[in-house]
Amino acid sequence: MSRRPRRRPVLLALVITAVLVGTDAGCAVTGGSSGGGLAGKYFVWDPYPQFDQKSAWAGLLNACGKEAGVTVIRNSYDTGEMATMVEVAAPQQAQPDVLIVDNPTVSTLAHMKLLTTTAQSRLDTSAVEPNLLAAGRLDGSTYGVPIGANTLALYYNKAVLKAAGVDVSSITDWASLTSALRRVTATGRKGITFAAVDTEEGTFQFLPWFWGAGAQLGNTRSAQAVAALTLLTDWVRKGYTVPTVLTNTQDTSWKDFQSGNVAFAENGTWQLAPAGKLPFDYGIIRVPARNGGSAAVPLGGEFVTVPVQQDTSRYGVSSRIVTCLTSAQNSLATDRTLSYIAPTAAVQRKQVAADPSLAVWVSAVQSAKGRTSDNLGPAYPAISSGLANAVHDSLSGSKSPQAALAAAKPAAK
């Protein structure tokens, strides 16, 4: 979840037009194997519309194309639109040669037979950390290479904790965190802010508590799942949270923390740059698990994949472009631009050497978990939707945690 997905309504006719005509990037056809006139041109779709053609990211794409002896034609789409774009493009043979896509979408596209495996495209993934690679696996095969990862941790306001007499080192489990929130609230401040909006963002932010209780996505009505939802529901009921958690996105939740009146904010690596501009001292700790230690946190970030093409001779160049984009040298620069933690241990060490404050994030990523890593494949979106609704219903008080999760079970199926 490197940035909040902007989910605009996408009309099918507009999607087809965009696929066949292209975008302002300057291409007439966005697909990679549509036929004549494409010699020497390779098409890359990415979910980074915030980077224009003069950006360092666009420069890297051009450089990787040049290294492979071709011209890269780039098109950028919002994260929430990408899967739809690919699904519509495939029957038209207008899919890109290289597709950069949010990691939970990889297994869905793979299930639809729209992506090549790394064995087919001959991509080397041997240096990638296994838990990161697992987010792009389905039925024993890997599809693509992660370009970087982000995840969640707890930012904290040092002054607010000091005023409440809370030593952050004492927070080691749910009980000690809840005690800290109670003490902060007694001073007139709010204990914690997070996003509980009923979308994927809400699920993403619930997963550390869900997994920290020992719950599994294959069983969203387990006692462990109920414990996690009960924890957050009790926090809301007792006034430990900001009053807007039900409508908070990760962006608006961060604004709560910026106010200086909240002790903790559950948020991600993408807030590191804004955190450097906070008017108060802050720190970062891992999300605690129920009974101690650190909770598993969800992996955000994208995979660089090679879509299936009718003209398989294009795979060689496509793979060279992917290899260039995800190389150790380029990964260090790219992950700095995208506020990502690198997918390989070697580059992670370089990141920490350059910026020791990243150590907590590297630690979190190293033990993080892909949302589809349990071979959930295309089942994940329904599971996520069910969990998001359950969180919303329980935190709003309309249902008990047990009833809310029981109602989510049909969606999980």
mmCIF file of N, CA and C in Angstrom, residues 138-212:
data_model
loop_
_atom_site.group_PDB
_atom_site.id
_atom_site.type_symbol
_atom_site.label_atom_id
_atom_site.label_comp_id
_atom_site.label_asym_id
_atom_site.label_seq_id
_atom_site.Cartn_x
_atom_site.Cartn_y
_atom_site.Cartn_z
ATOM 1 N N LEU A 138 1.745 -18.640 -6.817
ATOM 2 C CA LEU A 138 0.450 -19.310 -6.886
ATOM 3 C C LEU A 138 0.671 -20.733 -7.375
ATOM 4 N N ASP A 139 0.186 -21.687 -6.616
ATOM 5 C CA ASP A 139 0.272 -23.108 -6.988
ATOM 6 C C ASP A 139 1.698 -23.533 -7.329
ATOM 7 N N GLY A 140 2.662 -23.047 -6.547
ATOM 8 C CA GLY A 140 4.040 -23.483 -6.709
ATOM 9 C C GLY A 140 4.854 -22.725 -7.727
ATOM 10 N N SER A 141 4.253 -21.784 -8.460
ATOM 11 C CA SER A 141 4.985 -21.001 -9.464
ATOM 12 C C SER A 141 5.068 -19.541 -9.034
ATOM 13 N N THR A 142 6.148 -18.878 -9.452
ATOM 14 C CA THR A 142 6.358 -17.469 -9.133
ATOM 15 C C THR A 142 6.132 -16.636 -10.380
ATOM 16 N N TYR A 143 5.472 -15.500 -10.199
ATOM 17 C CA TYR A 143 5.136 -14.625 -11.316
ATOM 18 C C TYR A 143 5.719 -13.241 -11.072
ATOM 19 N N GLY A 144 6.894 -12.981 -11.629
ATOM 20 C CA GLY A 144 7.490 -11.661 -11.513
ATOM 21 C C GLY A 144 8.460 -11.515 -10.360
ATOM 22 N N VAL A 145 8.984 -10.300 -10.245
ATOM 23 C CA VAL A 145 10.013 -9.957 -9.259
ATOM 24 C C VAL A 145 9.553 -8.721 -8.492
ATOM 25 N N PRO A 146 9.591 -8.732 -7.168
ATOM 26 C CA PRO A 146 9.192 -7.531 -6.410
ATOM 27 C C PRO A 146 10.177 -6.392 -6.648
ATOM 28 N N ILE A 147 9.641 -5.197 -6.839
ATOM 29 C CA ILE A 147 10.508 -4.044 -7.043
ATOM 30 C C ILE A 147 10.862 -3.401 -5.705
ATOM 31 N N GLY A 148 10.097 -3.711 -4.689
ATOM 32 C CA GLY A 148 10.345 -3.168 -3.363
ATOM 33 C C GLY A 148 9.149 -3.464 -2.482
ATOM 34 N N ALA A 149 9.258 -3.157 -1.218
ATOM 35 C CA ALA A 149 8.177 -3.468 -0.286
ATOM 36 C C ALA A 149 8.009 -2.357 0.728
ATOM 37 N N ASN A 150 6.786 -2.209 1.202
ATOM 38 C CA ASN A 150 6.538 -1.355 2.356
ATOM 39 C C ASN A 150 5.590 -2.089 3.283
ATOM 40 N N THR A 151 5.395 -1.570 4.460
ATOM 41 C CA THR A 151 4.524 -2.236 5.418
ATOM 42 C C THR A 151 4.147 -1.258 6.513
ATOM 43 N N LEU A 152 3.645 -1.777 7.619
ATOM 44 C CA LEU A 152 3.122 -0.940 8.688
ATOM 45 C C LEU A 152 3.931 -1.061 9.983
ATOM 46 N N ALA A 153 3.926 0.001 10.746
ATOM 47 C CA ALA A 153 4.503 0.016 12.093
ATOM 48 C C ALA A 153 3.749 1.090 12.874
ATOM 49 N N LEU A 154 4.158 1.322 14.101
ATOM 50 C CA LEU A 154 3.517 2.349 14.922
ATOM 51 C C LEU A 154 4.451 3.545 15.097
ATOM 52 N N TYR A 155 4.058 4.688 14.548
ATOM 53 C CA TYR A 155 4.731 5.948 14.848
ATOM 54 C C TYR A 155 4.226 6.416 16.213
ATOM 55 N N TYR A 156 5.098 7.048 16.999
ATOM 56 C CA TYR A 156 4.623 7.568 18.284
ATOM 57 C C TYR A 156 5.181 8.959 18.548
ATOM 58 N N ASN A 157 4.388 9.730 19.260
ATOM 59 C CA ASN A 157 4.728 11.101 19.631
ATOM 60 C C ASN A 157 5.415 11.058 20.987
ATOM 61 N N LYS A 158 6.690 11.383 21.037
ATOM 62 C CA LYS A 158 7.467 11.266 22.270
ATOM 63 C C LYS A 158 6.935 12.173 23.381
ATOM 64 N N ALA A 159 6.527 13.376 23.025
ATOM 65 C CA ALA A 159 6.059 14.321 24.037
ATOM 66 C C ALA A 159 4.750 13.863 24.666
ATOM 67 N N VAL A 160 3.850 13.327 23.849
ATOM 68 C CA VAL A 160 2.562 12.856 24.368
ATOM 69 C C VAL A 160 2.767 11.687 25.323
ATOM 70 N N LEU A 161 3.661 10.765 24.965
ATOM 71 C CA LEU A 161 3.924 9.629 25.859
ATOM 72 C C LEU A 161 4.598 10.084 27.147
ATOM 73 N N LYS A 162 5.504 11.027 27.036
ATOM 74 C CA LYS A 162 6.200 11.514 28.235
ATOM 75 C C LYS A 162 5.212 12.166 29.203
ATOM 76 N N ALA A 163 4.289 12.945 28.659
ATOM 77 C CA ALA A 163 3.305 13.625 29.503
ATOM 78 C C ALA A 163 2.392 12.632 30.221
ATOM 79 N N ALA A 164 2.205 11.452 29.590
ATOM 80 C CA ALA A 164 1.348 10.421 30.185
ATOM 81 C C ALA A 164 2.136 9.465 31.069
ATOM 82 N N GLY A 165 3.450 9.667 31.154
ATOM 83 C CA GLY A 165 4.284 8.805 31.974
ATOM 84 C C GLY A 165 4.462 7.414 31.387
ATOM 85 N N VAL A 166 4.450 7.325 30.066
ATOM 86 C CA VAL A 166 4.576 6.032 29.383
ATOM 87 C C VAL A 166 5.988 5.873 28.821
ATOM 88 N N ASP A 167 6.645 4.797 29.186
ATOM 89 C CA ASP A 167 7.942 4.434 28.612
ATOM 90 C C ASP A 167 7.672 3.511 27.436
ATOM 91 N N VAL A 168 8.020 3.945 26.235
ATOM 92 C CA VAL A 168 7.675 3.172 25.045
ATOM 93 C C VAL A 168 8.317 1.789 25.053
ATOM 94 N N SER A 169 9.430 1.632 25.736
ATOM 95 C CA SER A 169 10.084 0.321 25.782
ATOM 96 C C SER A 169 9.266 -0.700 26.577
ATOM 97 N N SER A 170 8.298 -0.214 27.343
ATOM 98 C CA SER A 170 7.455 -1.128 28.127
ATOM 99 C C SER A 170 6.342 -1.748 27.284
ATOM 100 N N ILE A 171 6.174 -1.247 26.063
ATOM 101 C CA ILE A 171 5.085 -1.742 25.210
ATOM 102 C C ILE A 171 5.581 -2.967 24.442
ATOM 103 N N THR A 172 5.144 -4.125 24.900
ATOM 104 C CA THR A 172 5.635 -5.385 24.335
ATOM 105 C C THR A 172 4.523 -6.305 23.877
ATOM 106 N N ASP A 173 3.276 -5.981 24.221
ATOM 107 C CA ASP A 173 2.154 -6.840 23.843
ATOM 108 C C ASP A 173 0.877 -6.003 23.843
ATOM 109 N N TRP A 174 -0.269 -6.632 23.607
ATOM 110 C CA TRP A 174 -1.517 -5.881 23.542
ATOM 111 C C TRP A 174 -1.875 -5.260 24.889
ATOM 112 N N ALA A 175 -1.645 -5.988 25.965
ATOM 113 C CA ALA A 175 -2.021 -5.479 27.280
ATOM 114 C C ALA A 175 -1.245 -4.210 27.624
ATOM 115 N N SER A 176 0.064 -4.217 27.358
ATOM 116 C CA SER A 176 0.871 -3.033 27.687
ATOM 117 C C SER A 176 0.560 -1.869 26.754
ATOM 118 N N LEU A 177 0.212 -2.161 25.503
ATOM 119 C CA LEU A 177 -0.177 -1.089 24.590
ATOM 120 C C LEU A 177 -1.508 -0.488 25.030
ATOM 121 N N THR A 178 -2.445 -1.339 25.386
ATOM 122 C CA THR A 178 -3.748 -0.846 25.839
ATOM 123 C C THR A 178 -3.592 -0.004 27.099
ATOM 124 N N SER A 179 -2.716 -0.406 28.005
ATOM 125 C CA SER A 179 -2.444 0.375 29.213
ATOM 126 C C SER A 179 -1.904 1.747 28.852
ATOM 127 N N ALA A 180 -1.009 1.795 27.866
ATOM 128 C CA ALA A 180 -0.454 3.083 27.433
ATOM 129 C C ALA A 180 -1.544 3.970 26.846
ATOM 130 N N LEU A 181 -2.439 3.387 26.043
ATOM 131 C CA LEU A 181 -3.524 4.172 25.448
ATOM 132 C C LEU A 181 -4.440 4.732 26.545
ATOM 133 N N ARG A 182 -4.704 3.946 27.570
ATOM 134 C CA ARG A 182 -5.556 4.399 28.666
ATOM 135 C C ARG A 182 -4.916 5.571 29.391
ATOM 136 N N ARG A 183 -3.620 5.486 29.628
ATOM 137 C CA ARG A 183 -2.931 6.559 30.354
ATOM 138 C C ARG A 183 -2.871 7.840 29.526
ATOM 139 N N VAL A 184 -2.658 7.701 28.229
ATOM 140 C CA VAL A 184 -2.633 8.879 27.358
ATOM 141 C C VAL A 184 -4.008 9.533 27.328
ATOM 142 N N THR A 185 -5.059 8.717 27.187
ATOM 143 C CA THR A 185 -6.414 9.260 27.118
ATOM 144 C C THR A 185 -6.778 10.013 28.389
ATOM 145 N N ALA A 186 -6.260 9.559 29.530
ATOM 146 C CA ALA A 186 -6.536 10.222 30.808
ATOM 147 C C ALA A 186 -5.953 11.631 30.864
ATOM 148 N N THR A 187 -4.968 11.924 30.008
ATOM 149 C CA THR A 187 -4.372 13.265 29.979
ATOM 150 C C THR A 187 -5.133 14.213 29.057
ATOM 151 N N GLY A 188 -6.166 13.701 28.383
ATOM 152 C CA GLY A 188 -6.938 14.543 27.475
ATOM 153 C C GLY A 188 -6.531 14.405 26.018
ATOM 154 N N ARG A 189 -5.502 13.602 25.738
ATOM 155 C CA ARG A 189 -5.096 13.341 24.355
ATOM 156 C C ARG A 189 -5.760 12.042 23.877
ATOM 157 N N LYS A 190 -5.555 11.712 22.621
ATOM 158 C CA LYS A 190 -6.068 10.456 22.079
ATOM 159 C C LYS A 190 -4.930 9.446 21.980
ATOM 160 N N GLY A 191 -5.269 8.175 22.186
ATOM 161 C CA GLY A 191 -4.248 7.141 22.227
ATOM 162 C C GLY A 191 -3.705 6.734 20.880
ATOM 163 N N ILE A 192 -4.604 6.484 19.908
ATOM 164 C CA ILE A 192 -4.123 5.913 18.651
ATOM 165 C C ILE A 192 -5.041 6.293 17.502
ATOM 166 N N THR A 193 -4.467 6.396 16.322
ATOM 167 C CA THR A 193 -5.222 6.601 15.088
ATOM 168 C C THR A 193 -4.828 5.535 14.086
ATOM 169 N N PHE A 194 -5.819 5.074 13.353
ATOM 170 C CA PHE A 194 -5.584 4.090 12.291
ATOM 171 C C PHE A 194 -6.722 4.219 11.282
ATOM 172 N N ALA A 195 -6.639 3.487 10.196
ATOM 173 C CA ALA A 195 -7.651 3.546 9.139
ATOM 174 C C ALA A 195 -8.568 2.334 9.247
ATOM 175 N N ALA A 196 -9.860 2.575 9.440
ATOM 176 C CA ALA A 196 -10.837 1.491 9.479
ATOM 177 C C ALA A 196 -11.903 1.670 8.403
ATOM 178 N N VAL A 197 -11.577 2.445 7.375
ATOM 179 C CA VAL A 197 -12.496 2.607 6.254
ATOM 180 C C VAL A 197 -12.768 1.234 5.642
ATOM 181 N N ASP A 198 -13.992 0.999 5.164
ATOM 182 C CA ASP A 198 -14.368 -0.341 4.707
ATOM 183 C C ASP A 198 -13.933 -0.611 3.262
ATOM 184 N N THR A 199 -12.612 -0.536 3.060
ATOM 185 C CA THR A 199 -11.983 -0.862 1.778
ATOM 186 C C THR A 199 -10.738 -1.688 2.071
ATOM 187 N N GLU A 200 -9.957 -1.960 1.043
ATOM 188 C CA GLU A 200 -8.713 -2.698 1.226
ATOM 189 C C GLU A 200 -7.778 -1.999 2.211
ATOM 190 N N GLU A 201 -7.844 -0.670 2.263
ATOM 191 C CA GLU A 201 -7.005 0.035 3.234
ATOM 192 C C GLU A 201 -7.348 -0.359 4.667
ATOM 193 N N GLY A 202 -8.641 -0.499 4.944
ATOM 194 C CA GLY A 202 -9.058 -0.914 6.270
ATOM 195 C C GLY A 202 -8.588 -2.318 6.599
ATOM 196 N N THR A 203 -8.701 -3.227 5.626
ATOM 197 C CA THR A 203 -8.212 -4.596 5.830
ATOM 198 C C THR A 203 -6.706 -4.596 6.058
ATOM 199 N N PHE A 204 -5.985 -3.840 5.251
ATOM 200 C CA PHE A 204 -4.533 -3.753 5.354
ATOM 201 C C PHE A 204 -4.114 -3.351 6.765
ATOM 202 N N GLN A 205 -4.839 -2.383 7.340
ATOM 203 C CA GLN A 205 -4.490 -1.904 8.672
ATOM 204 C C GLN A 205 -4.983 -2.836 9.785
ATOM 205 N N PHE A 206 -5.963 -3.664 9.487
ATOM 206 C CA PHE A 206 -6.445 -4.632 10.481
ATOM 207 C C PHE A 206 -5.547 -5.864 10.552
ATOM 208 N N LEU A 207 -4.879 -6.194 9.461
ATOM 209 C CA LEU A 207 -4.126 -7.450 9.399
ATOM 210 C C LEU A 207 -3.037 -7.599 10.469
ATOM 211 N N PRO A 208 -2.294 -6.562 10.864
ATOM 212 C CA PRO A 208 -1.305 -6.776 11.936
ATOM 213 C C PRO A 208 -1.934 -7.281 13.236
ATOM 214 N N TRP A 209 -3.123 -6.799 13.554
ATOM 215 C CA TRP A 209 -3.813 -7.242 14.771
ATOM 216 C C TRP A 209 -4.384 -8.643 14.567
ATOM 217 N N PHE A 210 -4.921 -8.876 13.378
ATOM 218 C CA PHE A 210 -5.483 -10.181 13.005
ATOM 219 C C PHE A 210 -4.407 -11.265 13.063
ATOM 220 N N TRP A 211 -3.282 -11.010 12.373
ATOM 221 C CA TRP A 211 -2.182 -11.982 12.384
ATOM 222 C C TRP A 211 -1.482 -11.995 13.742
ATOM 223 N N GLY A 212 -1.444 -10.867 14.411
ATOM 224 C CA GLY A 212 -0.815 -10.806 15.727
ATOM 225 C C GLY A 212 -1.547 -11.616 16.776
#
